[in-house]
Coordinates of C-alpha atoms and ligand atoms in Angstrom, one line a residue:
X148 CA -23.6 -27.5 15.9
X149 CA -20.3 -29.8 15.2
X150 CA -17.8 -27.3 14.8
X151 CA -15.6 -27.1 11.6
X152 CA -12.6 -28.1 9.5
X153 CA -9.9 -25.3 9.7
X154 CA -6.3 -25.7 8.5
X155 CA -3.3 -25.8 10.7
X156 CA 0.1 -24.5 10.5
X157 CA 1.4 -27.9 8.6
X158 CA -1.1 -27.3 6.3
X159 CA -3.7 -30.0 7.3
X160 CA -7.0 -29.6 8.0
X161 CA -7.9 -30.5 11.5
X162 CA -11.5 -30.6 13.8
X163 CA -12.4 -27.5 15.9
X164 CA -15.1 -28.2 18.3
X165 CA -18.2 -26.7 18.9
X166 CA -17.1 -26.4 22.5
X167 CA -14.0 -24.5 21.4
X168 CA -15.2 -22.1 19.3
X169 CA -18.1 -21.5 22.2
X170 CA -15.4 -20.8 24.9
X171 CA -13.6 -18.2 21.6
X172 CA -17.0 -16.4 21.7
X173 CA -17.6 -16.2 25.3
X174 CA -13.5 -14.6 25.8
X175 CA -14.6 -12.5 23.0
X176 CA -15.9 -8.7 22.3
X177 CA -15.8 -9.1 18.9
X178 CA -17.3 -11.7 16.7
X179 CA -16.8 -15.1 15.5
X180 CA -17.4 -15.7 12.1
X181 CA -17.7 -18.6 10.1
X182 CA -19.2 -19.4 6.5
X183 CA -22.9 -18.6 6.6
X184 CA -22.9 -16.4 9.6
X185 CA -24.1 -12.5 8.5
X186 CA -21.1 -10.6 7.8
X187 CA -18.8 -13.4 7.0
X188 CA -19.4 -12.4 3.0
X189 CA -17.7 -9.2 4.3
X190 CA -15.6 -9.8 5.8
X191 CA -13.9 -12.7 3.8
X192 CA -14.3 -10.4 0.9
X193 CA -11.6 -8.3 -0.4
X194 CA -11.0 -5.1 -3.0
X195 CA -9.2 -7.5 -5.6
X196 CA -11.8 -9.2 -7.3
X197 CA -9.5 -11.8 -8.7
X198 CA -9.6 -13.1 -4.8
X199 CA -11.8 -15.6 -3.6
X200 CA -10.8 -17.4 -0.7
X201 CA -12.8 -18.9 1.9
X202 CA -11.5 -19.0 6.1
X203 CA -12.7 -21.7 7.8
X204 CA -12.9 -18.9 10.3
X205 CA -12.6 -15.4 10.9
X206 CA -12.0 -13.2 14.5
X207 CA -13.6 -9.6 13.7
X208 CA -11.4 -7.9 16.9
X209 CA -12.8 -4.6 18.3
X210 CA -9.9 -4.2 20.7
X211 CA -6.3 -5.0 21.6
X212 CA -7.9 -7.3 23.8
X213 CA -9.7 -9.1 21.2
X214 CA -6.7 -9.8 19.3
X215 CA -4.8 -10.9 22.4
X216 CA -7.5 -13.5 23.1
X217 CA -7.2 -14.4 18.9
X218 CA -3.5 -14.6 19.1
X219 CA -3.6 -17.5 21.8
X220 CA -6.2 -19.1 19.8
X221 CA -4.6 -19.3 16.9
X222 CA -1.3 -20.4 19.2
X223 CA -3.3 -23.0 21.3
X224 CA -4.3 -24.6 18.0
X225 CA -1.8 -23.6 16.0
X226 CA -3.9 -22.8 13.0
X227 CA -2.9 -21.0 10.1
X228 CA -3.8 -17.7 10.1
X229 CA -3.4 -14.0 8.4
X230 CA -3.7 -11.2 9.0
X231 CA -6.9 -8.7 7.4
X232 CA -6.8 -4.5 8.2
X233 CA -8.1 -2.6 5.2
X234 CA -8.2 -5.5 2.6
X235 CA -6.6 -3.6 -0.2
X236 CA -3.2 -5.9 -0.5
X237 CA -3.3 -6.7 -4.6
X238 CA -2.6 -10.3 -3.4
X239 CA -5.0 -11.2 -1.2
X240 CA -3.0 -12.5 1.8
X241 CA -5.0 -10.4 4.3
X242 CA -7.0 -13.8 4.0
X243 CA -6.0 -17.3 4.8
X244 CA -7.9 -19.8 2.3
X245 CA -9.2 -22.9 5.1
X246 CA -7.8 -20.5 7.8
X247 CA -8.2 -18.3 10.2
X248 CA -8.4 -14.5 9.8
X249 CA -7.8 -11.9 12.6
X250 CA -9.7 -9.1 10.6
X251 CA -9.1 -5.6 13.3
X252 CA -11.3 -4.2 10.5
X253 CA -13.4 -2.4 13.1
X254 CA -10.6 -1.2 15.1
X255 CA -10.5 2.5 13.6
X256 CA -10.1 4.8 15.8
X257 CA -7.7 7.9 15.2
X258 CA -6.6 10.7 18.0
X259 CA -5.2 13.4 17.3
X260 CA -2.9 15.2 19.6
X261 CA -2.6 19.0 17.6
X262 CA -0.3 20.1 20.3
X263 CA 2.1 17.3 20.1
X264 CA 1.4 16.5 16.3
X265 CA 1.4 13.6 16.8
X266 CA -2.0 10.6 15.8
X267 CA -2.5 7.0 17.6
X268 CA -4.8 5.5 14.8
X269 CA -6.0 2.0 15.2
X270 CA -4.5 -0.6 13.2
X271 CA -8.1 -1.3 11.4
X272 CA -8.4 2.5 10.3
X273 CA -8.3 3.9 7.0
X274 CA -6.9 6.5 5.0
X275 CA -9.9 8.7 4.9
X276 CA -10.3 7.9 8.6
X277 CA -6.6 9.5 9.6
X278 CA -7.0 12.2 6.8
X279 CA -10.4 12.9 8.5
X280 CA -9.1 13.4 11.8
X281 CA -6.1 15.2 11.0
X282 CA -7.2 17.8 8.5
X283 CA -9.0 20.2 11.0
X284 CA -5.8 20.9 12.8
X285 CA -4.2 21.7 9.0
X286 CA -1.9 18.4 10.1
X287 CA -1.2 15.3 8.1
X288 CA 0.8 12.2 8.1
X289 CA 2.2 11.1 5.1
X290 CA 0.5 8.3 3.8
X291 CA -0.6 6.9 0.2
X292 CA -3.0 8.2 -2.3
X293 CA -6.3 6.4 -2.0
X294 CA -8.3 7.2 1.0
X295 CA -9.9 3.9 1.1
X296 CA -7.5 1.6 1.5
X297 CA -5.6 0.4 4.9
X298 CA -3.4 2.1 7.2
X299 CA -1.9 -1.1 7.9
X300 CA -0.6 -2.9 5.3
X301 CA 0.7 0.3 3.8
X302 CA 2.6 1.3 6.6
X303 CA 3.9 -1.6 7.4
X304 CA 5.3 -2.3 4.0
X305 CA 6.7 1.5 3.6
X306 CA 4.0 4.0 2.4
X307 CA 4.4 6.4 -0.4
X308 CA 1.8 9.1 -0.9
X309 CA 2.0 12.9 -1.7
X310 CA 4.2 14.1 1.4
X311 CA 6.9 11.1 0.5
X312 CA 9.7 13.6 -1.4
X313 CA 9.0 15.9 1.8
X314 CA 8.9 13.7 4.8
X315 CA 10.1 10.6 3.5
X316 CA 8.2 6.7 4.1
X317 CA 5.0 6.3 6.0
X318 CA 7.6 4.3 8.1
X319 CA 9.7 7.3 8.4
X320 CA 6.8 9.3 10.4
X321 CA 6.4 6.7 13.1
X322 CA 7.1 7.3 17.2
X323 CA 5.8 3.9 17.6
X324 CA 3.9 0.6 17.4
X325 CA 2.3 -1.1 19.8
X326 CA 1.8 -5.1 18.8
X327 CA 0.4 -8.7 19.5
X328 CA 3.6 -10.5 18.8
X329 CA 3.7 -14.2 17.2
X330 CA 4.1 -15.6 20.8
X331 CA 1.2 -13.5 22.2
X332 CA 2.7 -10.8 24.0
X333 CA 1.3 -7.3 24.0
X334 CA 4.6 -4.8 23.4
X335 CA 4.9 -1.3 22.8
X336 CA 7.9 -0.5 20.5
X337 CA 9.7 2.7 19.5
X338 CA 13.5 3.9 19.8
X339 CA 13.0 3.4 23.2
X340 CA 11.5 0.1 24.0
X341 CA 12.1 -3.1 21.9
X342 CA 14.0 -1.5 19.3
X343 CA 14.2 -4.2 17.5
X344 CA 10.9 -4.8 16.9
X345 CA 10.4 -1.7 16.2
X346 CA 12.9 -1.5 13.4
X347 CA 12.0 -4.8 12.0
X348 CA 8.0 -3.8 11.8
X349 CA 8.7 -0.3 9.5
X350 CA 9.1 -2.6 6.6
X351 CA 8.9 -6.0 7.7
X352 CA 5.3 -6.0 7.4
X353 CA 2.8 -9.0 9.0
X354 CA 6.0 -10.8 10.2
X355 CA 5.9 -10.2 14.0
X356 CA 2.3 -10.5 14.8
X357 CA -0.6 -8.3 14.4
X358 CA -0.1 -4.4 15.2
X359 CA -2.9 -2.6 17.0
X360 CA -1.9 0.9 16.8
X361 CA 0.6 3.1 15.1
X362 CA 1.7 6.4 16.6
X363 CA 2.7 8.8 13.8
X364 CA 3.9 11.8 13.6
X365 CA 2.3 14.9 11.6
X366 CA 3.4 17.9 9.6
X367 CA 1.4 21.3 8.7
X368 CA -0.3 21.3 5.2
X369 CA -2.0 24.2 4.1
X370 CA -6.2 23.9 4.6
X371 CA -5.6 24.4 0.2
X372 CA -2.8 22.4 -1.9
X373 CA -1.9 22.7 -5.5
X374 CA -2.9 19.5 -7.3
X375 CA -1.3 19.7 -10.7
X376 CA -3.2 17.3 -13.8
X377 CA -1.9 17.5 -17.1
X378 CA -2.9 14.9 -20.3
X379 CA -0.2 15.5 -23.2
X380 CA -0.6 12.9 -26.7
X381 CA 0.8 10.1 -25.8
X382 CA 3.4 10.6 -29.2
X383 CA 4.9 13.3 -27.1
X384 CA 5.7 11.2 -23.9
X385 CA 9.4 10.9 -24.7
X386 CA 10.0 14.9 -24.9
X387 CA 7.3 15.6 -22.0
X388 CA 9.1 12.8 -19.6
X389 CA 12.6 14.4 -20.1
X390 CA 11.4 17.8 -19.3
X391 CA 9.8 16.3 -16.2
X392 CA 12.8 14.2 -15.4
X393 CA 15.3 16.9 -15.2
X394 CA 12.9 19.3 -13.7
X395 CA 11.9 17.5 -11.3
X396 CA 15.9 16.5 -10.5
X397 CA 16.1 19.7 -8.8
X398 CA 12.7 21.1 -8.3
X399 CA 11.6 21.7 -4.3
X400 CA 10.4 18.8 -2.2
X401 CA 7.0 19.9 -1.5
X402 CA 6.0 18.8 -4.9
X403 CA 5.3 15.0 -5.7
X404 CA 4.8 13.9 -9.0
X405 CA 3.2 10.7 -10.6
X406 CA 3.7 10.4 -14.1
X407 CA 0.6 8.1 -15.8
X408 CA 0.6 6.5 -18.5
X409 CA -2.7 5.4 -19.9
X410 CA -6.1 6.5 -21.7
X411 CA -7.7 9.8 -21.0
X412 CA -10.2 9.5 -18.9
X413 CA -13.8 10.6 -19.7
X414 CA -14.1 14.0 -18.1
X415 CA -16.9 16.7 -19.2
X416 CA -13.7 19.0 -18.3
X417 CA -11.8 17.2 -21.3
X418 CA -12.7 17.8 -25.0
X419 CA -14.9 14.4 -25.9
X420 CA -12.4 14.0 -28.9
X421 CA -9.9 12.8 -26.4
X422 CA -11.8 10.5 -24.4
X423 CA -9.9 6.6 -24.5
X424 CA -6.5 8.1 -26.8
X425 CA -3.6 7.0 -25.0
X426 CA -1.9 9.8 -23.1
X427 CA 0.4 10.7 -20.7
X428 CA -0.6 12.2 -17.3
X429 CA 1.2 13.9 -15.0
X430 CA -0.5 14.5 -11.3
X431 CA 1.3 16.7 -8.6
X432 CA 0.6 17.9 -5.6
X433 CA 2.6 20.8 -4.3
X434 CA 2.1 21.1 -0.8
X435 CA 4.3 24.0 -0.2
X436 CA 3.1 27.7 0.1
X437 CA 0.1 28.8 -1.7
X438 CA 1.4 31.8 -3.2
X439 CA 5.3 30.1 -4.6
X440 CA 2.7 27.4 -6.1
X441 CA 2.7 28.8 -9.5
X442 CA 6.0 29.3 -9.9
X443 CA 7.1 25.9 -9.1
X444 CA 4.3 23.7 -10.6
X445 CA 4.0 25.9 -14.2
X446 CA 7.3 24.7 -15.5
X447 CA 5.9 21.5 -15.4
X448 CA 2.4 23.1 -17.4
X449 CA 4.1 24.4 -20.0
X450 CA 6.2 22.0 -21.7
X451 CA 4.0 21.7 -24.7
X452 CA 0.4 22.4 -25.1
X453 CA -1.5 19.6 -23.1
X454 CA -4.6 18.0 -24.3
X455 CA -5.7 18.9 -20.5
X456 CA -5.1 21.2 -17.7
X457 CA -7.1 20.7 -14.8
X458 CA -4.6 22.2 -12.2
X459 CA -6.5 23.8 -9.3
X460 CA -6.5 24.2 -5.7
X461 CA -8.0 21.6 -3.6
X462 CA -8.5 20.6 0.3
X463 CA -6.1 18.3 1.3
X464 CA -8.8 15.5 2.2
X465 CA -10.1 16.2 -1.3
X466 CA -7.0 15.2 -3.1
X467 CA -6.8 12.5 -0.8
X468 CA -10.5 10.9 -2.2
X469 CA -9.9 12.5 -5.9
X470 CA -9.0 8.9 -7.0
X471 CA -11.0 6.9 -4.9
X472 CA -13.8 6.2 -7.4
X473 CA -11.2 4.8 -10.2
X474 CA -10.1 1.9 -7.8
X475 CA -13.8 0.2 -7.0
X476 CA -13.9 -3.0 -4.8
X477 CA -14.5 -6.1 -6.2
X478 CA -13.1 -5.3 -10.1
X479 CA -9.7 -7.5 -11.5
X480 CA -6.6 -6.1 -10.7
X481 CA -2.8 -7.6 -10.7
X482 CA -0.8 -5.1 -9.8
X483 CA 3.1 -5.3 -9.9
X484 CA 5.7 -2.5 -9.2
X485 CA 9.7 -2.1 -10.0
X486 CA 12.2 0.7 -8.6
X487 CA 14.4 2.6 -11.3
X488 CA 18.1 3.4 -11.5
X489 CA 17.4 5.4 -14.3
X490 CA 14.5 7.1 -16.8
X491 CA 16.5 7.2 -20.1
X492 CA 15.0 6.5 -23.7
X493 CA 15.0 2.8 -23.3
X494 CA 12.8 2.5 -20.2
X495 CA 10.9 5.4 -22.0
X496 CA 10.2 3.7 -25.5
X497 CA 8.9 0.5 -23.1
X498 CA 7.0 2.8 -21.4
X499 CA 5.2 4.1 -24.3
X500 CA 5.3 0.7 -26.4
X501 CA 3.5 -0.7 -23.1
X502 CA 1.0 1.9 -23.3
X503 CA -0.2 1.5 -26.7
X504 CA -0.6 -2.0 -26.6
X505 CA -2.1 -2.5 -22.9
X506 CA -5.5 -4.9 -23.2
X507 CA -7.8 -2.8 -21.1
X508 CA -8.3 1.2 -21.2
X509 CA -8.5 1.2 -17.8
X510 CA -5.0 0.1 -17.2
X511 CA -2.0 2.6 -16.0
X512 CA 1.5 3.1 -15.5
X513 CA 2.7 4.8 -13.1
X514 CA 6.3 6.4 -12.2
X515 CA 6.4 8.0 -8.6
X516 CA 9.0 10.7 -8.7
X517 CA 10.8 9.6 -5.0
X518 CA 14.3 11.7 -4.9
X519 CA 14.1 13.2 -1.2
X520 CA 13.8 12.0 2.3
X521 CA 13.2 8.9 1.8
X522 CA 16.6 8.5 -0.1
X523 CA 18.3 10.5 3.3
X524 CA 17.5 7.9 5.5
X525 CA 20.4 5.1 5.3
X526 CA 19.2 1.9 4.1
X527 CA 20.0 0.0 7.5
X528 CA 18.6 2.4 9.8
X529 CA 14.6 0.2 9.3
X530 CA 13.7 -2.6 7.5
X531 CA 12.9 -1.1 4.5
X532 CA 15.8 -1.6 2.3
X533 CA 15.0 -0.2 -0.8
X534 CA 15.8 3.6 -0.3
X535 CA 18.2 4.6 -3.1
X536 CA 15.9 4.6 -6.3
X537 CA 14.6 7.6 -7.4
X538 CA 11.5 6.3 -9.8
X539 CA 9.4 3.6 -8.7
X540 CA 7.2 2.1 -11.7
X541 CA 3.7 1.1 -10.9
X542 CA 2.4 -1.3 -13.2
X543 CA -1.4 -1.2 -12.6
X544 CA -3.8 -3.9 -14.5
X545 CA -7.3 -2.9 -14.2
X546 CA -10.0 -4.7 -15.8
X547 CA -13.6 -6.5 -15.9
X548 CA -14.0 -8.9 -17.7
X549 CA -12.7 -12.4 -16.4
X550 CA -11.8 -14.0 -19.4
X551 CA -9.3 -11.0 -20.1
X552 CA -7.5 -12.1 -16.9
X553 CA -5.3 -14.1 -18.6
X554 CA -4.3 -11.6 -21.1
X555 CA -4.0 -8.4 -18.8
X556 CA -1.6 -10.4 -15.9
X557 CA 0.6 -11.7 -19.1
X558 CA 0.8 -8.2 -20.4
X559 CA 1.8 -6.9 -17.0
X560 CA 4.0 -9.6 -16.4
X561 CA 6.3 -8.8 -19.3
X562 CA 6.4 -5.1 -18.9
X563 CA 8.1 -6.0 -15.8
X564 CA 10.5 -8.1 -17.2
X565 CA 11.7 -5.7 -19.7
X566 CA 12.0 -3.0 -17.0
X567 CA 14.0 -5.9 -14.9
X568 CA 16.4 -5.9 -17.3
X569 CA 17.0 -2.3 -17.0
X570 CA 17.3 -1.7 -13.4
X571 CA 18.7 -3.1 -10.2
X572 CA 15.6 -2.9 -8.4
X573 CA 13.1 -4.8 -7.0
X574 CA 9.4 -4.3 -6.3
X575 CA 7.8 -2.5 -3.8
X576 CA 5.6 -4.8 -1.5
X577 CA 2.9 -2.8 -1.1
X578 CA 2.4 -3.7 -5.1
X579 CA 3.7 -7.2 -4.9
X580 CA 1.4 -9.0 -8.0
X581 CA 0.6 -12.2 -7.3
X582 CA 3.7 -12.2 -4.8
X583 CA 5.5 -15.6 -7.2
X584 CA 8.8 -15.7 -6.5
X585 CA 8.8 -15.5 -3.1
X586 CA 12.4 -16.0 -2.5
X587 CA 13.7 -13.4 -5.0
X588 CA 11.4 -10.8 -3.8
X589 CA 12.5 -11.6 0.1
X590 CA 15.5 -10.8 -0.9
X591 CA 15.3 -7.6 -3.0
X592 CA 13.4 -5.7 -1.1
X593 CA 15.2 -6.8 2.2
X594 CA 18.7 -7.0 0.9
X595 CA 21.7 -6.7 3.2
X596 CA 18.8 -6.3 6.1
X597 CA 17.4 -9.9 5.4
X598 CA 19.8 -11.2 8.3
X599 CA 18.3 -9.2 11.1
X600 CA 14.6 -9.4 10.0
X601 CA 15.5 -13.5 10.4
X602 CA 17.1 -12.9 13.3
X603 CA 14.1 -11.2 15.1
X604 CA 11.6 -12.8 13.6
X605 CA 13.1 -15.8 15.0
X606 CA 12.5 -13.9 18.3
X607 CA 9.1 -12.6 18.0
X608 CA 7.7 -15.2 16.0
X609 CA 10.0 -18.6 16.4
X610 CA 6.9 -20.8 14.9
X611 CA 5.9 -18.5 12.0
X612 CA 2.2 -17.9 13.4
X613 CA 2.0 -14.8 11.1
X614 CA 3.8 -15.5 7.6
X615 CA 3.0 -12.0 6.2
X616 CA 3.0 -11.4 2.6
X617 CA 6.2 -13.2 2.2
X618 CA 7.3 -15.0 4.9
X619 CA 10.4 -14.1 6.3
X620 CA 11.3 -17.3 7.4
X621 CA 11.3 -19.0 4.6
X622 CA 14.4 -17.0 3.2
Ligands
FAD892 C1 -6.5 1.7 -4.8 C2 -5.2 1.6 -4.1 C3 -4.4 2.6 -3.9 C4 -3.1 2.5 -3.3 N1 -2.3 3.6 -3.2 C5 -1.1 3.5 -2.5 C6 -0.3 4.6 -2.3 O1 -0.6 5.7 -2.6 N2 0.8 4.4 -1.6 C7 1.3 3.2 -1.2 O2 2.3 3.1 -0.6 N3 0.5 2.1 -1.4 C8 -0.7 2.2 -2.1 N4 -1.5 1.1 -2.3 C9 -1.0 -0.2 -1.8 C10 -1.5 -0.4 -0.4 O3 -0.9 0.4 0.5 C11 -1.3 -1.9 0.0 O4 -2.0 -2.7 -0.8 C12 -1.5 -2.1 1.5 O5 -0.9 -3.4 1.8 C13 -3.0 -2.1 1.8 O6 -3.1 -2.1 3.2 P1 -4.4 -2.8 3.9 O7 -4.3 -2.5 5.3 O8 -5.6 -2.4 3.1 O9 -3.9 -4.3 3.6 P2 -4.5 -5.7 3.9 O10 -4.8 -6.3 2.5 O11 -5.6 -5.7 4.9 O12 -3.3 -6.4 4.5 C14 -2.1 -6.7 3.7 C15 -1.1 -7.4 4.6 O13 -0.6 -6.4 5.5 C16 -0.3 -7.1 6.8 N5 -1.1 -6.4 7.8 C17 -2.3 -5.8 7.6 N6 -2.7 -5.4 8.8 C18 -1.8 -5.7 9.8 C19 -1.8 -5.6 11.2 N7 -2.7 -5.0 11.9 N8 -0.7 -6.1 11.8 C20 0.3 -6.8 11.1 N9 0.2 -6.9 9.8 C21 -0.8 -6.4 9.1 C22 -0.6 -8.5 6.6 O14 0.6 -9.2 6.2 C23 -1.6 -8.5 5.4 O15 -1.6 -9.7 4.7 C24 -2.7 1.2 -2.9 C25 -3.6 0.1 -3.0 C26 -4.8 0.3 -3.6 C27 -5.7 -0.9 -3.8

């Protein structure tokens, strides 16, 4: 064999010998892929279908060793490289294009210590793989909604999910993070030891180098939740979303509330008369006490007469797949996301004027109710700047056909610049759309806490090995 073409940090594409990539294998547990080997399809692919990149070479690591040995790789060659965990990222970077890809895919493990509550869960895992774990013990850490998608890249960009009102950022819930840094050094990081690593990484995302493990901490949740799911006519939006607004401006921190906008969705539950009319949803979990449940989610129930109620009890690790099957690998999405001040009339009538004239049914947006711990930790005290808002919007293009691409990202696009215009905020990475703008959205979601992340990042990572989603270093 000849070896291959792979581009390197300058952007060039350079020879790697067949004798190189033999002596890669032989340090190696894990595998060496390149384009044609079984399992490259795989692993270059990711959930967005709109990406379709091709690495010149991809490192599937099955242990901290693994990525050590990928980490001076990538340094002796100086190749340009990213970073793939559960491949869910809207924008694709888990895969450099002519690249290399460390992909710690297989890296999954999760133990539990009930005792300690506490998890170590490989940087590889998955949602369902932590939720898995955990829910025996009644324990959970707070992470996002859909139990396939990564560990990783949610954590390390923040992490909102149904505990977030209660116990705050998946960032929040961290002891610590161990890490193959930029220069190839294996560190373990907390409050304790390399601080500020460990600061920049809860919110700094692929920046530093590629994290093997995350140590989080857990909280009890009953073996049965209360998952609230409502459908009122979409004409009634404004009235329902004021009700919700000031209820939920007061209402206990155990319930979390995601107001979606959208189509009804084809349920045998749901009279068939409904099915595709545009509609507001609201979804709740209330992860409180089983028997206050009622009292605190029926306010909620009752505003006016919904087209739906399908408000039950559930398992925790059910809730965590109930919307799996709506987000299925391989369809078009261009996701995009913007944190709200405020949810008055005018971001209300967009709302609802957005809804009506979205191009595909199975399109939604979403407004995650944040007000609570999250807010309580100050702004400096980890990367993650953006702590203040109360609402974050969700705009969520879903669709199938490829020439309605164009149409669908437009339509996104300028429901997020009327919202802009409306609110001081910023996105949210872990919905970062196609990530344009780099240099804007550096700076709004880092803010006042740009200057440190440089500052380390310039430690960690002087030669920008790992750029990230947006690349810190080129603020
Ligand atoms: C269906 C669906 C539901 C979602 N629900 C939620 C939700 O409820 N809450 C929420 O907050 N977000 C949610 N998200 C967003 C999701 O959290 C982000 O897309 C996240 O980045 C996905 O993580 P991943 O590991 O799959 O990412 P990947 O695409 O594998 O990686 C994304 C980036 O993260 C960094 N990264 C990944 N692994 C590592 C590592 N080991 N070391 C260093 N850097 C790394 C890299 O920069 C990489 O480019 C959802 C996304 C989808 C598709």
């Amino acid at each position: 064999m000849n070896g291959i073409k792979i581009k390197n940090l300058g952007g060039k594409m350079v020879d790697l010998s067949e004798e190189h990539l033999r002596d890669m294998d032989d340090r190696l547990r894990g595998i060496l892929l390149r384009k044609g080997d079984e399992g490259y399809e795989e692993s270059r692919k990711v959930w967005n279908g709109m990406v379709d990149k091709k690495p010149a070479l991809i490192i599937r690591c099955f242990s901290p060793a693994d990525v050590i040995t990928a980490m001076d790789f990538v340094l002796e060659h100086r190749l340009k490289s990213s970073i793939r965990a559960g491949g869910h990222n809207v924008s694709g970077a888990s895969i450099a294009d002519q690249g290399l890809v460390i992909d710690v895919s297989q890296m999954r493990n999760v133990h539990v210590d009930p005792d300690e509550r506490t998890a170590v869960v490989e940087s590889g895992a998955l949602l369902g793989d932590l939720d898995r774990e955990t829910a025996p013990f009644d324990l959970a850490a707070p992470v996002g909604v859909v139990s396939e998608t990564g560990v990783a890249g949610l954590t390390l960009h923040g992490g909102v999910g149904w505990l977030t009102r209660k116990h705050g950022l998946s960032i929040d819930n961290l002891k610590s993070i161990e890490i193959v840094t930029g220069r190839g050094d294996f560190l373990r990081t907390s409050e304790e030891e390399n601080q500020d690593l460990f600061w920049a990484l809860r919110g700094g995302g692929g920046n530093f180098g590629v994290v093997t493990a995350f140590e989080f901490d857990l909280h009890p949740v009953a073996s049965m939740v209360s998952v609230m799911i409502t459908a009122y006519p979409l004409e009634d939006s404004v009235k329902v979303m004021k009700a919700v607004r000031d209820y939920m401006a007061s209402a206990p921190e155990e319930l979390m509330l995601i107001a979606s906008y959208g189509r009804v969705p084809e349920m045998p539950e749901i009279d068939e008369e409904q099915h595709g009319e545009p509609a507001l949803m609201l979804l709740g979990c209330y992860s409180g006490k089983e028997e206050s449940a009622e009292e605190i989610i029926d306010p909620l129930r009752t505003i006016i007469e919904p087209i739906a109620d399908l408000t039950s009890l559930m398992k925790w690790k059910e809730l965590q797949q109930l919307f799996d099957e709506d987000y299925p690998d391989g369809k078009l999405y261009y996701w995009k996301s913007i944190y709200l001040d405020r949810l008055d009339d005018d971001v209300m009538t967009i709302l609802e004027k957005y809804t009506r004239s979205q191009p595909s049914d199975d399109t939604t947006i979403d407004i995650w109710f944040l007000d609570g711990a999250m807010n309580r930790v100050p702004p400096e005290a980890t990367a993650f700047f953006n702590r203040q808002y109360p609402y974050m919007v969700g705009i969520e293009a879903n669709w199938s056909e490829s020439d309605r691409s164009e149409a669908n990202i437009t339509w996104a696009r300028d429901l997020y610049s009327e919202l802009e215009k409306l609110t001081s905020g910023g996105s949210y990475l872990n919905f970062p759309g196609n990530l344009e703008k780099e240099e804007i959205m550096l700076r709004s979601a880092y803010g006042d806490n740009l200057e440190r992340l440089k500052q380390i990042k310039a430690k960690f990572d002087p030669d920008n090995i790992m750029p990230g989603l947006l690349s810190i270093s080129s603020a």
